[in-house]
Coordinates of C-alpha atoms (C1' of nucleotides) in Angstrom, one line a residue:
Chain A
M3 CA -43.5 16.7 -47.6
L4 CA -47.2 16.9 -48.4
D5 CA -47.2 13.2 -48.9
L6 CA -45.8 12.7 -45.4
A7 CA -48.4 15.1 -43.9
V8 CA -51.3 13.4 -45.6
L9 CA -50.2 9.9 -44.6
G10 CA -49.7 11.2 -41.0
I11 CA -53.1 12.8 -40.9
L12 CA -54.8 9.6 -42.3
R13 CA -52.9 7.5 -39.8
R14 CA -55.3 9.0 -37.2
G15 CA -58.3 7.8 -39.2
P16 CA -60.1 8.2 -42.5
R17 CA -60.5 11.7 -43.8
H18 CA -61.6 13.4 -47.0
G19 CA -59.5 15.9 -48.9
Y20 CA -61.2 19.0 -47.7
D21 CA -60.8 17.8 -44.1
V22 CA -57.1 16.9 -44.5
K23 CA -56.3 20.4 -45.7
R24 CA -58.3 21.9 -42.9
Q25 CA -56.6 19.9 -40.2
L26 CA -53.2 20.7 -41.5
A27 CA -54.1 24.4 -41.5
E28 CA -55.7 24.4 -38.1
L29 CA -52.6 22.9 -36.5
G30 CA -50.5 25.5 -38.3
W31 CA -48.3 22.8 -39.9
L32 CA -48.7 23.4 -43.5
R33 CA -50.9 25.7 -45.5
V34 CA -51.4 24.0 -48.8
S35 CA -53.9 24.7 -51.5
F36 CA -56.5 22.3 -52.8
G37 CA -54.6 22.3 -56.0
A38 CA -51.9 20.4 -54.1
V39 CA -54.1 18.3 -51.8
Y40 CA -56.3 16.5 -54.4
P41 CA -53.5 15.6 -56.8
A42 CA -51.5 14.3 -53.8
L43 CA -54.4 12.1 -52.8
R44 CA -54.7 10.6 -56.2
R45 CA -51.0 10.1 -56.4
L46 CA -50.9 8.3 -53.1
E47 CA -53.9 6.2 -54.2
R48 CA -52.2 5.1 -57.4
R49 CA -49.1 4.1 -55.3
G50 CA -51.4 2.0 -53.2
L51 CA -50.6 3.9 -50.0
I52 CA -54.2 5.0 -49.4
E53 CA -57.5 3.8 -50.6
A54 CA -60.8 5.6 -51.2
M55 CA -63.8 4.4 -49.2
H56 CA -67.4 4.2 -50.4
P57 CA -68.3 7.8 -50.7
T58 CA -70.7 8.9 -48.0
S59 CA -72.7 11.8 -49.4
R60 CA -70.4 13.6 -51.8
R61 CA -67.3 13.3 -49.7
K62 CA -64.6 11.0 -50.8
A63 CA -62.8 9.7 -47.7
Y64 CA -59.5 7.9 -47.9
R65 CA -58.0 5.5 -45.5
L66 CA -54.4 4.4 -45.0
T67 CA -53.5 0.9 -46.3
A68 CA -51.0 -1.4 -44.7
A69 CA -48.4 -0.4 -47.4
G70 CA -49.2 3.2 -46.6
A71 CA -48.5 2.7 -42.9
Q72 CA -45.2 1.0 -43.7
T73 CA -44.2 3.9 -46.0
L74 CA -45.2 6.4 -43.3
D75 CA -42.9 4.6 -40.9
A76 CA -40.0 4.7 -43.3
M77 CA -40.6 8.4 -44.0
L78 CA -40.6 9.2 -40.3
L79 CA -37.3 7.5 -39.8
D80 CA -35.7 9.1 -42.8
D81 CA -33.4 11.9 -41.7
S82 CA -31.6 12.6 -44.9
D83 CA -33.3 16.0 -45.3
E84 CA -31.4 18.7 -47.0
M85 CA -34.2 20.9 -48.3
E86 CA -36.8 22.4 -46.0
E87 CA -35.1 20.8 -43.1
D88 CA -37.1 22.7 -40.4
R89 CA -40.5 22.1 -41.8
R90 CA -39.8 18.5 -42.5
F91 CA -38.6 18.0 -39.0
A92 CA -41.7 19.7 -37.6
M93 CA -43.8 17.3 -39.6
R94 CA -41.9 14.3 -38.3
L95 CA -42.1 15.5 -34.8
A96 CA -45.8 15.9 -35.0
F97 CA -46.1 12.2 -35.9
L98 CA -43.3 11.0 -33.7
G99 CA -45.8 9.2 -31.5
Y100 CA -46.2 6.7 -34.4
V101 CA -42.5 5.9 -34.3
D102 CA -41.2 2.9 -32.4
P103 CA -40.3 4.4 -29.0
E104 CA -36.8 3.0 -29.1
R105 CA -36.0 5.1 -32.2
R106 CA -37.5 8.4 -31.1
I107 CA -34.4 9.5 -29.2
G108 CA -32.2 8.7 -32.1
I109 CA -34.3 10.9 -34.4
L110 CA -34.2 13.8 -31.9
K111 CA -30.4 13.5 -31.4
R112 CA -29.7 13.5 -35.1
R113 CA -31.8 16.7 -35.4
R114 CA -29.8 18.1 -32.5
T115 CA -26.5 17.4 -34.2
R116 CA -27.6 19.2 -37.3
L117 CA -28.9 22.2 -35.4
V118 CA -25.6 22.4 -33.5
A119 CA -23.8 22.5 -36.9
R120 CA -26.1 25.2 -38.1
L121 CA -25.4 27.1 -34.9
A122 CA -21.7 27.1 -35.7
E123 CA -22.5 28.4 -39.1
A124 CA -24.7 31.1 -37.8
R125 CA -22.1 32.2 -35.3
L126 CA -19.5 32.3 -38.0
A127 CA -21.9 34.4 -40.1
L128 CA -22.3 36.7 -37.1
R129 CA -18.6 37.2 -36.7
R130 CA -18.2 37.9 -40.4
A131 CA -21.0 40.4 -40.4
A132 CA -19.7 42.1 -37.2
T133 CA -16.1 42.5 -38.5
S134 CA -17.0 43.4 -42.1
G135 CA -19.1 46.4 -40.8
S136 CA -22.5 45.4 -42.0
D137 CA -25.3 47.7 -41.3
A138 CA -27.4 47.5 -38.2
Y139 CA -30.3 45.6 -39.8
T140 CA -28.2 42.9 -41.4
L141 CA -26.4 42.5 -38.1
A142 CA -29.7 42.3 -36.2
L143 CA -30.9 39.6 -38.5
V144 CA -27.9 37.4 -38.2
R145 CA -27.8 37.9 -34.4
H146 CA -31.5 36.9 -34.2
N147 CA -30.7 33.9 -36.3
V148 CA -28.2 32.7 -33.7
R149 CA -30.6 33.2 -30.9
T150 CA -33.3 31.3 -32.6
V151 CA -31.2 28.3 -33.3
E152 CA -29.9 28.4 -29.7
A153 CA -33.5 28.3 -28.5
D154 CA -34.2 25.4 -30.8
V155 CA -31.3 23.4 -29.4
S156 CA -32.4 23.8 -25.8
W157 CA -36.0 23.0 -26.8
L158 CA -34.7 19.8 -28.4
D159 CA -32.9 19.0 -25.2
E160 CA -36.2 19.3 -23.4
L161 CA -37.8 17.0 -25.9
I162 CA -35.0 14.4 -25.5
T163 CA -35.4 14.2 -21.8
L164 CA -39.1 14.0 -22.3
A165 CA -38.7 11.1 -24.7
R166 CA -36.4 9.3 -22.2
T167 CA -38.9 9.6 -19.3
E168 CA -42.3 9.5 -21.0
P169 CA -43.9 6.1 -21.5
P170 CA -44.8 5.5 -25.1
V171 CA -47.9 7.2 -26.3
S172 CA -50.9 4.9 -26.7
E173 CA -51.3 4.2 -30.4
L174 CA -54.5 4.0 -32.3
P175 CA -55.2 0.5 -33.6
L176 CA -54.5 0.4 -37.3
T177 CA -55.0 -3.1 -38.6
T178 CA -58.1 -3.7 -36.5
V179 CA -61.4 -1.9 -36.8
L180 CA -61.4 1.3 -38.7
P181 CA -64.8 2.8 -39.2
D182 CA -66.0 2.6 -42.8
Q183 CA -67.7 6.0 -42.4
A184 CA -65.7 9.1 -42.4
P185 CA -66.2 11.2 -39.2
T186 CA -68.2 14.3 -39.8
Chain B
M12 CA -37.6 36.1 -53.8
L13 CA -34.3 35.2 -55.5
D14 CA -34.8 38.3 -57.6
L15 CA -35.0 40.5 -54.5
A16 CA -32.0 38.8 -53.0
V17 CA -29.9 39.3 -56.2
L18 CA -30.9 42.9 -56.6
G19 CA -30.1 43.5 -53.0
I20 CA -26.7 42.0 -53.2
L21 CA -25.9 43.9 -56.4
R22 CA -27.0 47.1 -54.7
R23 CA -23.8 46.8 -52.7
G24 CA -21.7 46.7 -55.9
P25 CA -21.0 44.5 -59.0
R26 CA -20.8 40.8 -58.5
H27 CA -20.7 37.8 -60.7
G28 CA -23.1 34.8 -60.3
Y29 CA -20.8 32.5 -58.4
D30 CA -20.1 35.3 -55.9
V31 CA -23.8 36.2 -55.5
K32 CA -24.6 32.7 -54.6
R33 CA -21.7 32.5 -52.1
Q34 CA -22.6 35.7 -50.4
L35 CA -26.2 34.7 -50.0
A36 CA -25.0 31.3 -48.5
E37 CA -22.4 32.9 -46.2
L38 CA -24.9 35.2 -44.6
G39 CA -27.3 32.3 -44.2
W40 CA -30.1 34.0 -46.0
L41 CA -30.8 31.8 -48.9
R42 CA -29.2 28.6 -50.1
V43 CA -30.0 28.5 -53.7
S44 CA -28.4 26.4 -56.4
F45 CA -26.5 27.6 -59.5
G46 CA -29.4 26.3 -61.5
A47 CA -31.5 29.0 -60.0
V48 CA -28.9 31.8 -59.9
Y49 CA -27.8 32.0 -63.5
P50 CA -31.2 31.9 -65.0
A51 CA -32.2 34.6 -62.5
L52 CA -29.4 36.8 -63.7
R53 CA -30.4 36.4 -67.3
R54 CA -34.0 37.1 -66.5
L55 CA -33.1 40.3 -64.6
E56 CA -30.8 41.3 -67.5
R57 CA -33.6 40.9 -70.0
R58 CA -35.8 43.0 -67.9
G59 CA -33.2 45.7 -67.8
L60 CA -32.8 45.6 -64.1
I61 CA -29.1 44.6 -64.2
E62 CA -26.5 44.8 -66.9
A63 CA -23.4 42.7 -67.6
M64 CA -20.0 44.4 -67.5
H65 CA -17.0 43.7 -69.7
P66 CA -16.0 40.3 -68.5
T67 CA -12.8 40.4 -66.5
S68 CA -11.1 37.1 -67.0
R69 CA -13.9 34.5 -67.4
R70 CA -16.1 36.1 -64.8
K71 CA -19.3 37.8 -65.9
A72 CA -20.1 40.5 -63.4
Y73 CA -23.4 42.3 -63.3
R74 CA -24.2 45.7 -62.0
L75 CA -27.5 47.2 -61.0
T76 CA -29.1 49.7 -63.4
A77 CA -31.1 52.7 -62.4
A78 CA -34.3 50.8 -63.2
G79 CA -33.1 47.9 -61.1
A80 CA -32.5 50.2 -58.1
Q81 CA -36.0 51.5 -58.5
T82 CA -37.5 48.1 -58.7
L83 CA -35.5 47.0 -55.6
D84 CA -37.0 50.0 -53.8
A85 CA -40.5 49.0 -54.8
M86 CA -39.9 45.4 -53.8
L87 CA -38.6 46.4 -50.4
L88 CA -41.7 48.4 -49.7
D89 CA -44.1 45.8 -50.9
D90 CA -45.6 44.1 -47.9
S91 CA -48.2 42.0 -49.6
D92 CA -46.5 38.7 -48.9
E93 CA -48.7 35.7 -48.4
M94 CA -46.3 33.0 -49.3
E95 CA -43.0 32.4 -47.6
E96 CA -43.7 35.4 -45.3
D97 CA -40.9 34.8 -42.9
R98 CA -38.1 34.4 -45.4
R99 CA -39.3 37.3 -47.5
F100 CA -39.4 39.5 -44.5
A101 CA -35.8 38.4 -43.5
M102 CA -34.7 39.4 -47.0
R103 CA -36.4 42.8 -46.8
L104 CA -34.9 43.4 -43.3
A105 CA -31.4 42.6 -44.5
F106 CA -31.7 45.4 -47.1
L107 CA -33.8 47.7 -45.0
G108 CA -30.8 50.1 -44.9
Y109 CA -31.6 50.9 -48.5
V110 CA -35.1 52.0 -47.7
D111 CA -36.0 55.6 -47.1
P112 CA -35.6 56.0 -43.3
E113 CA -39.1 57.5 -42.9
R114 CA -40.6 54.3 -44.2
R115 CA -38.6 51.7 -42.2
I116 CA -40.8 51.9 -39.1
G117 CA -43.9 51.4 -41.2
I118 CA -42.5 48.2 -42.6
L119 CA -41.6 46.9 -39.2
K120 CA -44.9 47.8 -37.7
R121 CA -46.9 46.0 -40.5
R122 CA -44.7 43.0 -39.9
R123 CA -45.5 43.2 -36.2
T124 CA -49.2 43.3 -36.9
R125 CA -49.0 40.2 -39.0
L126 CA -47.0 38.4 -36.3
V127 CA -49.5 39.3 -33.7
A128 CA -52.2 37.8 -35.8
R129 CA -50.2 34.6 -36.2
L130 CA -49.6 34.5 -32.5
A131 CA -53.4 34.5 -32.0
E132 CA -53.7 31.6 -34.4
A133 CA -50.9 29.7 -32.8
R134 CA -52.5 30.2 -29.4
L135 CA -55.8 29.0 -30.7
A136 CA -54.1 25.9 -32.2
L137 CA -52.5 25.3 -28.8
R138 CA -55.8 25.4 -27.0
R139 CA -57.3 23.1 -29.6
A140 CA -54.4 20.7 -29.3
A141 CA -54.5 20.8 -25.5
T142 CA -58.3 20.1 -25.2
S143 CA -58.5 17.5 -27.9
G144 CA -56.0 15.4 -26.2
S145 CA -53.2 15.4 -28.8
D146 CA -50.1 13.4 -28.0
A147 CA -47.1 14.9 -26.2
Y148 CA -45.1 15.6 -29.4
T149 CA -47.8 17.4 -31.3
L150 CA -48.4 19.5 -28.2
A151 CA -44.7 20.3 -27.7
L152 CA -44.6 21.4 -31.4
V153 CA -47.5 23.7 -31.1
R154 CA -46.3 25.1 -27.8
H155 CA -42.9 25.8 -29.3
N156 CA -44.5 27.5 -32.2
V157 CA -46.2 29.9 -29.8
R158 CA -43.0 30.7 -28.0
T159 CA -41.1 31.3 -31.2
V160 CA -43.6 33.8 -32.5
E161 CA -43.6 35.5 -29.1
A162 CA -39.9 35.8 -29.3
D163 CA -40.2 37.2 -32.8
V164 CA -42.6 39.9 -31.7
S165 CA -40.4 41.1 -28.9
W166 CA -37.4 41.1 -31.2
L167 CA -39.4 43.3 -33.7
D168 CA -40.1 45.7 -30.8
E169 CA -36.4 46.0 -30.3
L170 CA -36.0 46.7 -34.0
I171 CA -38.7 49.3 -34.0
T172 CA -37.1 51.2 -31.1
L173 CA -33.8 50.9 -32.9
A174 CA -35.2 52.3 -36.0
R175 CA -36.7 55.2 -34.1
T176 CA -33.4 56.2 -32.4
E177 CA -30.8 55.1 -34.9
P178 CA -29.6 57.7 -37.4
P179 CA -30.1 56.5 -41.0
V180 CA -27.4 54.1 -42.1
S181 CA -24.9 55.7 -44.5
E182 CA -25.8 54.5 -48.0
L183 CA -23.4 53.6 -50.7
P184 CA -23.4 55.9 -53.7
L185 CA -25.3 54.3 -56.5
T186 CA -25.6 56.7 -59.4
T187 CA -22.1 58.0 -59.0
V188 CA -18.9 56.1 -59.5
L189 CA -19.2 52.3 -59.6
P190 CA -16.0 50.5 -60.4
D191 CA -16.1 48.9 -63.8
Q192 CA -14.1 46.0 -62.5
A193 CA -15.7 43.3 -60.3
P194 CA -14.0 43.0 -57.0
T195 CA -12.0 39.9 -56.5
Chain C
dT17 C1' 0.6 17.6 -63.6
dA18 C1' -3.2 16.2 -61.2
dA19 C1' -6.7 17.4 -58.0
dA20 C1' -9.5 20.8 -56.1
dG21 C1' -12.0 24.6 -56.6
dC22 C1' -13.8 28.3 -59.7
dA23 C1' -17.3 29.5 -63.1
dT24 C1' -21.1 29.3 -66.3
dG25 C1' -24.7 27.2 -68.2
dT26 C1' -28.8 23.8 -69.7
dA27 C1' -32.7 20.2 -69.4
dA28 C1' -35.8 17.6 -66.8
dG29 C1' -38.6 17.3 -63.2
dA30 C1' -40.5 18.0 -58.4
dG31 C1' -43.7 20.3 -55.9
dG32 C1' -46.1 23.8 -55.2
dT33 C1' -49.7 28.2 -56.5
dT34 C1' -53.4 30.7 -58.8
dA35 C1' -57.3 30.7 -61.3
dC36 C1' -61.0 28.5 -62.9
dA37 C1' -65.1 25.3 -63.3
dT38 C1' -68.7 22.9 -61.1
dG39 C1' -72.1 21.7 -58.1
dA40 C1' -74.2 20.1 -53.3
dT41 C1' -75.5 21.5 -48.6
dT42 C1' -76.5 24.4 -44.8
dG43 C1' -78.0 28.6 -42.2
dG44 C1' -80.4 32.9 -41.7
Chain D
dC7 C1' -84.4 31.4 -51.3
dC8 C1' -80.0 33.4 -51.3
dA9 C1' -75.4 33.5 -49.6
dA10 C1' -71.9 31.2 -47.6
dT11 C1' -69.5 27.3 -47.0
dC12 C1' -68.4 22.7 -48.3
dA13 C1' -66.3 19.7 -51.7
dT14 C1' -63.8 18.0 -55.7
dG15 C1' -61.2 18.6 -59.5
dT16 C1' -58.2 20.6 -63.7
dA17 C1' -54.8 23.5 -66.4
dA18 C1' -51.3 26.8 -66.7
dC19 C1' -47.7 28.4 -64.6
dC20 C1' -43.8 29.5 -61.2
dT21 C1' -39.7 28.7 -58.8
dC22 C1' -36.5 26.1 -57.5
dT23 C1' -33.6 21.4 -57.4
dT24 C1' -30.9 17.8 -59.4
dA25 C1' -28.0 16.2 -62.6
dC26 C1' -25.3 17.0 -66.2
dA27 C1' -21.8 19.2 -69.5
dT28 C1' -18.0 22.1 -70.0
dG29 C1' -13.8 24.2 -69.3
dC30 C1' -10.6 27.5 -66.7
dT31 C1' -7.3 28.5 -62.7
dT32 C1' -4.9 27.7 -58.6
dT33 C1' -2.2 24.9 -55.5
dA34 C1' 0.3 21.0 -53.7

DNA sequence: TAAAGCATGTAAGAGGTTACATGATTGG
DNA sequence: CCAATCATGTAACCTCTTACATGCTTTA
């Protein structure tokens, strides 16, 4: 998941590690520690998905390679999440602008299907908790769970109609000119 | 977090590992694998927080010890979550009925304070995203984040008024008779 | 009597955190 | 010039997953 996040951030332009972590935190997507960020950058570099640029000052900026951009595309299309479903989807949504416009609705719809399934589970859990005489707090928790998933589904419906009407977001050029200097 | 969940489930009565995992999943609290559950049980047993009962058939049921009940109490009162805040709070809320009624409101209020702080962060992130011209999907994500936290805060307010009015939930006897047989 | 589900367990590894070490740069 | 912040990195550890091994019990 960190890998996806890093590739997504670097898709917008070169960044150094400290900056990647900060941007992730500022947008409230992922609060990772440096002990995760720096190893991730080295890992991605070894796999050839990103490359280090001539260090300006002491900062070591990385930029996405062509292979990295391809891998990012594949990651954005890959729905087969089981673990951390919600956070992973949030990640993918944040970078959905980089996905081929034709495929965006498909991603959103598959997410909707999964949420609807979870809604059924949550409602089942609610019925079970209600009949088996759970205490007020357990009940409140399960009920809130149902409401949250319901809200998520209708939000997704908004997103789907938005994806249908909205013209594709203008994309940054990737293979053309990327500044060799990291932005301050 | 698994430890808290296991102790909380066992607080209701003896269970064997397979059953603990199932109950956690049925309530939609925590989807852990057996590879986590069984080691957790052995760990808790070594620490003297739970004890194995004479195995009925092939099932190895565990029951909470007095030390375990004490530790559970301490865990329920411990607010100092940094990691996995939401899931941990959901856990604590599910077992809030086992907490001294006087202290329940305190727990809920501290949670509220934290949520309000997060709401401020989320709104800041939204302003940043709106002014810096992020694409529609990033914006939708951040906006949804704000709405979700808002909904959580008002839900907490409901819970707080509920905790004020509600008479304390009847608690299961712990130190008295616990059946030596695990329920089927 | 075979398949499906129940039940317990282990080993390897993924993917993080915390704590630590180190040092440059900037602002008051 | 001192503190705060910027910046990179490593090592030990934690918690959980996946994959595997093993065998009992119920049901069609």
